[in-house]
Coordinates of C-alpha atoms and ligand atoms in Angstrom, one line a residue:
Chain A
M18 CA -36.8 -77.0 -28.3
R19 CA -33.6 -78.8 -29.4
R20 CA -34.1 -77.6 -32.9
Q21 CA -34.5 -74.0 -31.7
L22 CA -31.2 -74.3 -29.8
L23 CA -29.6 -75.6 -33.0
V24 CA -30.9 -72.7 -35.0
A25 CA -29.8 -70.2 -32.5
C26 CA -26.4 -71.8 -32.6
V27 CA -26.1 -71.7 -36.4
L28 CA -27.4 -68.1 -36.3
S29 CA -24.7 -66.9 -33.9
V30 CA -21.9 -68.8 -35.7
A31 CA -23.0 -67.2 -39.0
L32 CA -23.1 -63.8 -37.4
V33 CA -19.6 -64.2 -35.9
L34 CA -18.3 -65.4 -39.2
T35 CA -19.7 -62.4 -41.0
M36 CA -18.3 -60.0 -38.4
S37 CA -14.8 -61.5 -38.4
A38 CA -14.8 -61.4 -42.2
C39 CA -15.4 -57.7 -41.7
S40 CA -12.7 -56.9 -39.1
S41 CA -9.9 -58.2 -41.2
G42 CA -8.9 -54.7 -42.2
S43 CA -5.3 -54.7 -41.0
A44 CA -3.4 -57.5 -42.7
S45 CA -3.8 -61.2 -42.1
S46 CA -5.2 -61.3 -38.6
S47 CA -8.6 -62.7 -39.6
T48 CA -8.0 -66.4 -39.0
S49 CA -9.6 -66.0 -35.6
T50 CA -10.0 -68.6 -32.8
E51 CA -6.4 -69.7 -32.5
P52 CA -4.6 -67.4 -30.1
I53 CA -2.2 -64.8 -31.6
A54 CA 1.4 -65.5 -30.6
P55 CA 4.0 -62.8 -29.8
R56 CA 6.2 -61.8 -32.8
G57 CA 9.8 -60.7 -32.9
Y58 CA 12.7 -61.6 -30.7
K59 CA 14.7 -60.7 -27.7
P60 CA 18.1 -59.3 -28.8
T61 CA 21.2 -61.0 -27.4
P62 CA 23.5 -60.1 -25.9
V63 CA 21.9 -57.6 -23.6
R64 CA 22.2 -54.1 -25.1
K65 CA 22.0 -51.0 -22.9
T66 CA 20.1 -48.0 -24.3
D67 CA 20.1 -45.5 -21.4
T68 CA 23.7 -44.7 -22.2
V69 CA 22.4 -42.6 -25.1
S70 CA 19.8 -39.8 -25.1
L71 CA 17.9 -37.5 -27.5
P72 CA 16.1 -34.2 -26.9
D73 CA 12.4 -34.9 -26.1
Y74 CA 9.9 -32.2 -27.2
A75 CA 6.8 -33.8 -25.7
T76 CA 7.4 -32.3 -22.2
D77 CA 9.3 -29.2 -23.2
P78 CA 9.1 -27.2 -26.4
N79 CA 12.8 -26.5 -26.3
G80 CA 13.7 -30.2 -25.9
V81 CA 15.1 -31.9 -22.8
P82 CA 17.5 -34.8 -22.9
F83 CA 15.7 -38.1 -22.7
P84 CA 17.9 -41.2 -21.9
F85 CA 16.3 -44.3 -23.5
K86 CA 14.8 -45.9 -20.4
A87 CA 11.2 -46.6 -19.3
S88 CA 9.8 -45.2 -16.0
P89 CA 9.7 -47.8 -13.2
G90 CA 7.6 -50.8 -14.1
N91 CA 6.9 -49.4 -17.6
L92 CA 7.9 -50.5 -21.1
L93 CA 9.2 -48.0 -23.6
V94 CA 8.4 -48.6 -27.3
V95 CA 10.8 -46.9 -29.7
Y96 CA 10.5 -46.3 -33.4
F97 CA 12.9 -44.5 -35.7
G98 CA 11.0 -43.0 -38.6
Y99 CA 10.2 -39.7 -40.3
L100 CA 7.0 -37.7 -40.7
T101 CA 6.8 -37.5 -44.5
C102 CA 6.8 -41.3 -44.6
P103 CA 3.2 -41.9 -45.8
D104 CA 3.2 -45.7 -45.8
I105 CA 5.2 -47.8 -43.4
C106 CA 5.6 -45.3 -40.5
P107 CA 1.8 -44.7 -40.1
L108 CA 1.1 -48.4 -40.6
T109 CA 3.5 -49.3 -37.8
M110 CA 2.1 -46.5 -35.5
A111 CA -1.5 -47.8 -36.2
D112 CA -0.5 -51.4 -35.4
I113 CA 1.1 -50.3 -32.1
A114 CA -1.9 -48.2 -31.3
A115 CA -4.2 -51.2 -32.1
G116 CA -2.0 -53.4 -29.8
L117 CA -2.3 -50.9 -26.9
E118 CA -6.0 -50.7 -27.5
E119 CA -6.3 -54.5 -27.3
V120 CA -4.2 -55.1 -24.1
G121 CA -6.5 -52.6 -22.2
P122 CA -5.5 -49.9 -19.7
A123 CA -4.0 -52.3 -17.1
V124 CA -1.1 -52.8 -19.5
S125 CA -1.3 -49.9 -21.9
D126 CA -1.0 -47.4 -19.0
Q127 CA 2.5 -48.8 -18.4
V128 CA 3.6 -48.4 -22.0
E129 CA 5.4 -45.3 -23.2
V130 CA 5.8 -44.6 -26.9
A131 CA 8.8 -42.8 -28.4
F132 CA 9.2 -41.7 -32.0
A133 CA 12.6 -40.5 -33.0
T134 CA 12.9 -38.8 -36.4
V135 CA 15.7 -39.8 -38.8
D136 CA 14.9 -36.7 -40.9
I137 CA 16.1 -33.9 -38.6
E138 CA 16.1 -31.4 -41.4
R139 CA 12.4 -31.5 -42.2
D140 CA 10.9 -32.7 -38.9
T141 CA 10.5 -30.4 -35.9
G142 CA 9.8 -31.3 -32.3
P143 CA 6.3 -29.9 -32.2
R144 CA 5.3 -31.7 -35.4
I145 CA 6.5 -35.0 -33.9
V146 CA 4.3 -34.3 -30.8
D147 CA 1.3 -33.7 -33.1
Y148 CA 2.0 -36.9 -35.0
L149 CA 2.3 -39.0 -31.9
T150 CA -0.8 -37.5 -30.3
H151 CA -2.8 -38.5 -33.3
F152 CA -2.0 -42.2 -32.8
F153 CA -1.6 -42.2 -29.0
P154 CA -3.9 -39.7 -27.5
N155 CA -3.8 -41.4 -24.1
A156 CA -0.2 -42.7 -23.9
E157 CA 2.8 -41.1 -22.4
I158 CA 4.8 -40.0 -25.5
R159 CA 8.4 -39.1 -26.3
A160 CA 8.9 -36.8 -29.3
L161 CA 12.6 -37.2 -30.1
R162 CA 14.7 -35.2 -32.5
A163 CA 18.5 -35.2 -32.5
N164 CA 20.4 -31.9 -32.7
D165 CA 22.6 -33.2 -35.5
P166 CA 23.2 -36.4 -37.5
F167 CA 26.1 -37.5 -35.3
Q168 CA 24.0 -37.5 -32.2
L169 CA 21.3 -39.5 -34.1
Y170 CA 23.9 -42.0 -35.3
G171 CA 25.2 -42.5 -31.8
V172 CA 21.7 -43.5 -30.7
T173 CA 20.7 -45.7 -33.7
S174 CA 23.9 -47.6 -33.7
Q175 CA 23.3 -48.4 -30.0
F176 CA 19.9 -49.8 -31.0
G177 CA 21.1 -51.5 -34.1
A178 CA 18.8 -49.4 -36.3
Q179 CA 19.8 -48.0 -39.7
W180 CA 18.8 -44.9 -41.7
Q181 CA 20.0 -43.0 -44.7
V182 CA 19.0 -39.6 -46.1
D183 CA 19.7 -39.2 -49.7
P184 CA 22.1 -36.4 -50.7
H185 CA 20.2 -33.2 -51.6
E186 CA 20.6 -29.5 -52.1
P187 CA 20.3 -27.4 -48.9
G188 CA 16.7 -26.5 -48.3
A189 CA 15.3 -29.1 -50.6
T190 CA 11.9 -30.5 -49.5
T191 CA 11.7 -33.7 -51.5
Y192 CA 14.4 -36.2 -51.0
A193 CA 14.4 -39.9 -50.2
V194 CA 14.8 -41.4 -46.7
A195 CA 15.5 -45.1 -46.0
H196 CA 15.3 -46.6 -42.5
S197 CA 15.0 -50.0 -40.9
G198 CA 11.4 -50.8 -40.0
L199 CA 12.1 -52.3 -36.6
T200 CA 10.4 -51.3 -33.4
F201 CA 12.2 -51.6 -30.1
V202 CA 11.0 -52.2 -26.6
V203 CA 13.1 -51.0 -23.6
D204 CA 12.6 -51.8 -19.9
D205 CA 13.0 -49.6 -16.8
K206 CA 16.7 -50.7 -16.5
G207 CA 17.4 -49.1 -19.9
Q208 CA 17.9 -52.5 -21.6
L209 CA 16.6 -53.5 -25.0
V210 CA 14.2 -56.4 -24.2
W211 CA 12.5 -56.9 -27.6
E212 CA 12.5 -56.1 -31.3
W213 CA 9.4 -56.2 -33.6
P214 CA 10.1 -56.7 -37.3
F215 CA 8.2 -54.5 -39.8
G216 CA 4.7 -55.7 -40.4
T217 CA 4.0 -56.9 -36.8
T218 CA 0.2 -56.6 -36.5
G219 CA -1.8 -55.1 -33.6
P220 CA -2.8 -58.5 -32.1
E221 CA 0.9 -59.6 -32.3
V222 CA 1.9 -56.3 -30.5
A223 CA -0.7 -57.0 -27.8
A224 CA 0.4 -60.6 -27.3
T225 CA 4.1 -59.5 -27.1
L226 CA 3.3 -56.7 -24.6
N227 CA 1.3 -59.1 -22.3
Q228 CA 4.2 -61.6 -22.4
L229 CA 6.8 -58.9 -21.8
M230 CA 5.0 -57.5 -18.8
D231 CA 5.0 -61.0 -17.3
T232 CA 8.6 -61.8 -18.1
V233 CA 10.3 -58.5 -17.6
Y234 CA 8.4 -57.6 -14.4
P235 CA 7.4 -61.0 -12.8
K236 CA 4.7 -60.7 -10.1
S237 CA 6.4 -62.8 -7.4
Chain B
M18 CA -47.4 -73.3 -47.3
T19 CA -44.4 -73.8 -45.0
P20 CA -42.4 -77.0 -45.8
R21 CA -42.5 -79.6 -43.0
F22 CA -38.8 -79.3 -42.2
L23 CA -39.0 -75.5 -41.7
S24 CA -40.9 -75.1 -38.5
R25 CA -42.1 -71.6 -37.5
P26 CA -39.3 -70.8 -35.0
M27 CA -36.8 -72.0 -37.6
A28 CA -38.3 -69.8 -40.3
L29 CA -38.2 -66.9 -37.9
A30 CA -34.6 -67.6 -37.0
A31 CA -33.7 -67.9 -40.7
L32 CA -35.3 -64.5 -41.3
V33 CA -33.4 -63.0 -38.3
L34 CA -30.2 -64.5 -39.7
I35 CA -30.7 -62.9 -43.1
V36 CA -31.6 -59.5 -41.7
G37 CA -28.8 -59.7 -39.1
S38 CA -26.1 -60.6 -41.5
A39 CA -27.3 -58.0 -44.0
L40 CA -27.1 -55.4 -41.2
V41 CA -23.6 -56.5 -40.3
A42 CA -22.6 -56.5 -43.9
T43 CA -23.7 -52.9 -44.4
S44 CA -22.2 -51.6 -41.1
C45 CA -19.1 -53.4 -42.3
S46 CA -18.7 -51.8 -45.7
S47 CA -19.4 -48.3 -44.2
S48 CA -16.5 -48.6 -41.8
G49 CA -14.2 -50.9 -43.7
S50 CA -13.5 -51.2 -47.3
S51 CA -15.4 -48.8 -49.5
S52 CA -17.9 -50.7 -51.7
S53 CA -17.6 -48.4 -54.7
T54 CA -16.0 -49.8 -57.8
F55 CA -14.8 -48.0 -60.9
K56 CA -14.7 -49.6 -64.2
S57 CA -13.6 -49.4 -67.8
K58 CA -13.9 -52.0 -70.5
N59 CA -11.3 -54.4 -68.9
I60 CA -10.4 -52.8 -65.6
V61 CA -12.2 -52.8 -62.3
V62 CA -10.8 -50.6 -59.5
S63 CA -12.1 -51.1 -56.0
N64 CA -11.4 -50.4 -52.3
V65 CA -9.7 -47.1 -53.0
W66 CA -8.7 -45.6 -49.6
A67 CA -6.1 -43.4 -47.9
R68 CA -5.1 -43.2 -44.3
E69 CA -6.0 -40.1 -42.4
S70 CA -3.0 -37.7 -42.0
A71 CA -1.4 -37.7 -38.6
G72 CA -0.9 -34.0 -37.8
A73 CA 0.2 -31.5 -40.5
A74 CA 1.3 -34.1 -43.1
D75 CA 2.6 -33.1 -46.5
N76 CA 2.4 -36.6 -48.0
G77 CA -0.2 -39.3 -48.3
A78 CA -0.6 -42.8 -49.7
V79 CA -3.6 -44.2 -51.6
Y80 CA -4.3 -47.9 -51.6
L81 CA -6.6 -49.8 -54.0
T82 CA -7.3 -53.1 -55.8
I83 CA -7.1 -53.3 -59.6
E84 CA -8.7 -56.2 -61.4
N85 CA -8.1 -57.0 -65.1
T86 CA -11.1 -58.8 -66.5
S87 CA -9.7 -59.3 -69.9
G88 CA -7.4 -62.0 -71.3
T89 CA -4.7 -59.4 -72.2
V90 CA -2.1 -58.0 -69.8
D91 CA -2.6 -54.4 -68.9
K92 CA -0.4 -51.8 -67.2
L93 CA -1.1 -49.0 -64.8
F94 CA 1.3 -46.3 -65.9
S95 CA 0.0 -43.0 -64.5
A96 CA -1.8 -41.5 -61.5
S97 CA -2.9 -37.9 -61.2
V98 CA -4.8 -35.6 -58.9
P99 CA -5.9 -32.0 -59.3
Q100 CA -3.0 -29.6 -58.5
T101 CA -5.2 -27.8 -56.0
F102 CA -5.4 -31.1 -54.0
A103 CA -1.8 -32.2 -54.1
K104 CA 1.4 -31.3 -56.0
S105 CA 1.9 -34.7 -57.4
A106 CA 0.7 -38.3 -57.5
S107 CA 3.0 -41.2 -58.5
I108 CA 3.2 -44.9 -58.4
H109 CA 5.4 -46.2 -55.5
E110 CA 6.6 -49.5 -54.2
M111 CA 8.5 -50.3 -51.1
V112 CA 12.1 -51.6 -51.6
M113 CA 14.5 -53.2 -49.2
A114 CA 18.1 -52.0 -49.1
D115 CA 19.2 -55.5 -50.2
G116 CA 17.4 -54.9 -53.5
T117 CA 14.3 -57.1 -52.9
T118 CA 10.9 -55.5 -53.6
A119 CA 8.2 -55.9 -51.1
T120 CA 4.8 -55.7 -52.7
T121 CA 2.9 -57.2 -49.8
L122 CA 3.3 -57.5 -46.1
A123 CA 3.7 -61.3 -46.6
G124 CA 6.5 -60.6 -49.1
N125 CA 8.4 -58.8 -46.4
S126 CA 8.6 -61.9 -44.2
S127 CA 11.2 -63.4 -46.6
S128 CA 13.7 -61.0 -45.1
S129 CA 13.0 -62.1 -41.5
T130 CA 16.1 -64.2 -41.4
T131 CA 18.3 -61.2 -41.7
M132 CA 16.2 -59.4 -39.2
D133 CA 16.3 -62.3 -36.7
S134 CA 20.1 -62.2 -36.8
G135 CA 19.8 -58.6 -35.6
S136 CA 21.1 -56.9 -38.6
S137 CA 18.2 -54.9 -39.9
S138 CA 17.5 -54.3 -43.6
M139 CA 16.6 -50.8 -44.6
M140 CA 13.3 -49.9 -46.3
S141 CA 12.5 -47.1 -48.6
M142 CA 10.1 -46.1 -51.3
K143 CA 10.8 -45.8 -55.0
E144 CA 8.8 -44.6 -57.9
V145 CA 8.0 -47.1 -60.6
A146 CA 7.1 -46.3 -64.2
S147 CA 4.3 -48.9 -64.4
V148 CA 2.6 -51.8 -62.6
T149 CA 1.6 -54.8 -64.7
I150 CA -1.9 -56.1 -64.1
P151 CA -2.0 -59.8 -65.3
A152 CA -4.6 -61.1 -67.7
N153 CA -7.7 -62.2 -65.7
G154 CA -5.8 -61.3 -62.5
S155 CA -5.6 -58.5 -60.0
V156 CA -3.0 -56.4 -58.1
T157 CA -3.6 -55.0 -54.6
F158 CA -1.9 -51.8 -53.4
E159 CA -1.7 -52.1 -49.7
P160 CA 0.3 -50.7 -46.7
G161 CA 3.8 -52.0 -46.7
G162 CA 3.7 -52.8 -50.4
R163 CA 2.6 -50.5 -53.3
H164 CA 0.8 -47.2 -53.0
I165 CA -0.1 -44.1 -55.0
M166 CA 2.1 -41.5 -53.4
L167 CA 0.7 -38.0 -52.9
T168 CA 3.1 -35.2 -52.2
G169 CA 2.5 -31.6 -51.3
L170 CA -1.0 -32.1 -50.0
A171 CA -2.9 -28.7 -49.9
A172 CA -4.4 -29.8 -46.6
P173 CA -4.1 -32.9 -44.3
L174 CA -6.4 -35.8 -45.2
K175 CA -9.4 -36.0 -42.8
N176 CA -11.3 -39.2 -41.9
G177 CA -14.4 -39.6 -44.1
Q178 CA -13.1 -37.2 -46.8
K179 CA -13.3 -38.2 -50.4
F180 CA -11.2 -37.2 -53.3
D181 CA -10.7 -38.1 -57.0
L182 CA -7.8 -39.6 -58.8
N183 CA -7.2 -40.4 -62.5
L184 CA -5.5 -43.7 -63.2
G185 CA -4.1 -44.3 -66.7
F186 CA -4.0 -47.8 -68.1
L187 CA -2.3 -48.9 -71.3
N188 CA -5.5 -50.7 -72.6
G189 CA -8.1 -49.7 -70.0
G190 CA -7.7 -45.9 -70.7
V191 CA -8.1 -43.3 -68.0
I192 CA -10.4 -44.2 -65.1
K193 CA -11.5 -41.7 -62.6
V194 CA -11.8 -43.2 -59.1
T195 CA -12.8 -41.8 -55.8
A196 CA -10.7 -42.5 -52.6
T197 CA -12.2 -42.5 -49.1
V198 CA -10.0 -41.4 -46.2
K199 CA -10.1 -43.8 -43.3
A200 CA -9.0 -43.2 -39.7
S201 CA -6.5 -46.1 -39.6
Ligands
CU326 CU1 5.7 -43.3 -51.4

């Protein structure tokens, strides 16, 4: 009887090991057991983001001004990227999506996701909507595209994000774009409450969101 | 004859264990890394994959692992796809605006000090002429590091789709590999 128990135990440990070896697809999250800690930092001093806005195409095909502020009790995740970015933008979106999946609906229902393009020449509002819908079919999304580079610069400088589009001929379709890989979190007061560095994994996103929900909106 | 130390329930459990892990292993390779490898005399290419396009994408990125089984350094110097599939394929790596090159996610953490101070460093991609594969070593192209850049895709990449690429090596010659498109 004791031996059978032992065998069952060895068996389940072996299976768990095999399975965790398997799920290590996204980066270095496979050293299981120890709890994943939040990653990133709270920017100081407090920065207001609802003083700036961008046209949002998620709710209106003509774009309606969206000030950077979450709905009451929600968190707004903001990323500045571009759609022809094949590597780091989809990686970041996939990691955020994995984090939302992991925290479960109780938290993810209170998280809105905004993608603001830094490539206003090539990216259109409806294409940003398609892009976001692919990664976040269930989340409230904000598909943001500035009307001109000056409007965009006003927003990114408020966030502390940077971007640069290489000089090119008008109408060119291939040109390089550089941007900071940061992801921002804004609360319902329109304040920047967190920044994730590039490479933050899904479990780290989940751990951060859980912690932010507790600290930004304390239950008491 | 069953050895004394291996009682019947134990033998049964051992069998279940073997079958169980085999099942897990196969379900694993079908969803995760593709198990196919592609070889020439000194080069083994494995885990060739691309992320599914999000919407109507023009560009894509292919990731893979290249192993050099010889005692001589080799170089990957070209990548190509049929024109009907994408306009061009090229070797890209991610660069930080401060000039450092990030070839892995871990490599990027070196810049976390500047990020922690709140001044963010910009990231972009750049084409490189070749990538050195060390003797008896390997190089992994992964998200946030190196990739084979596809531009002008004829159609968005769909989960489960497979497509061919030719990789040109200095010593290893041209190797045809097949990439599998994954959901995330
Ligand atoms: Cu690229």
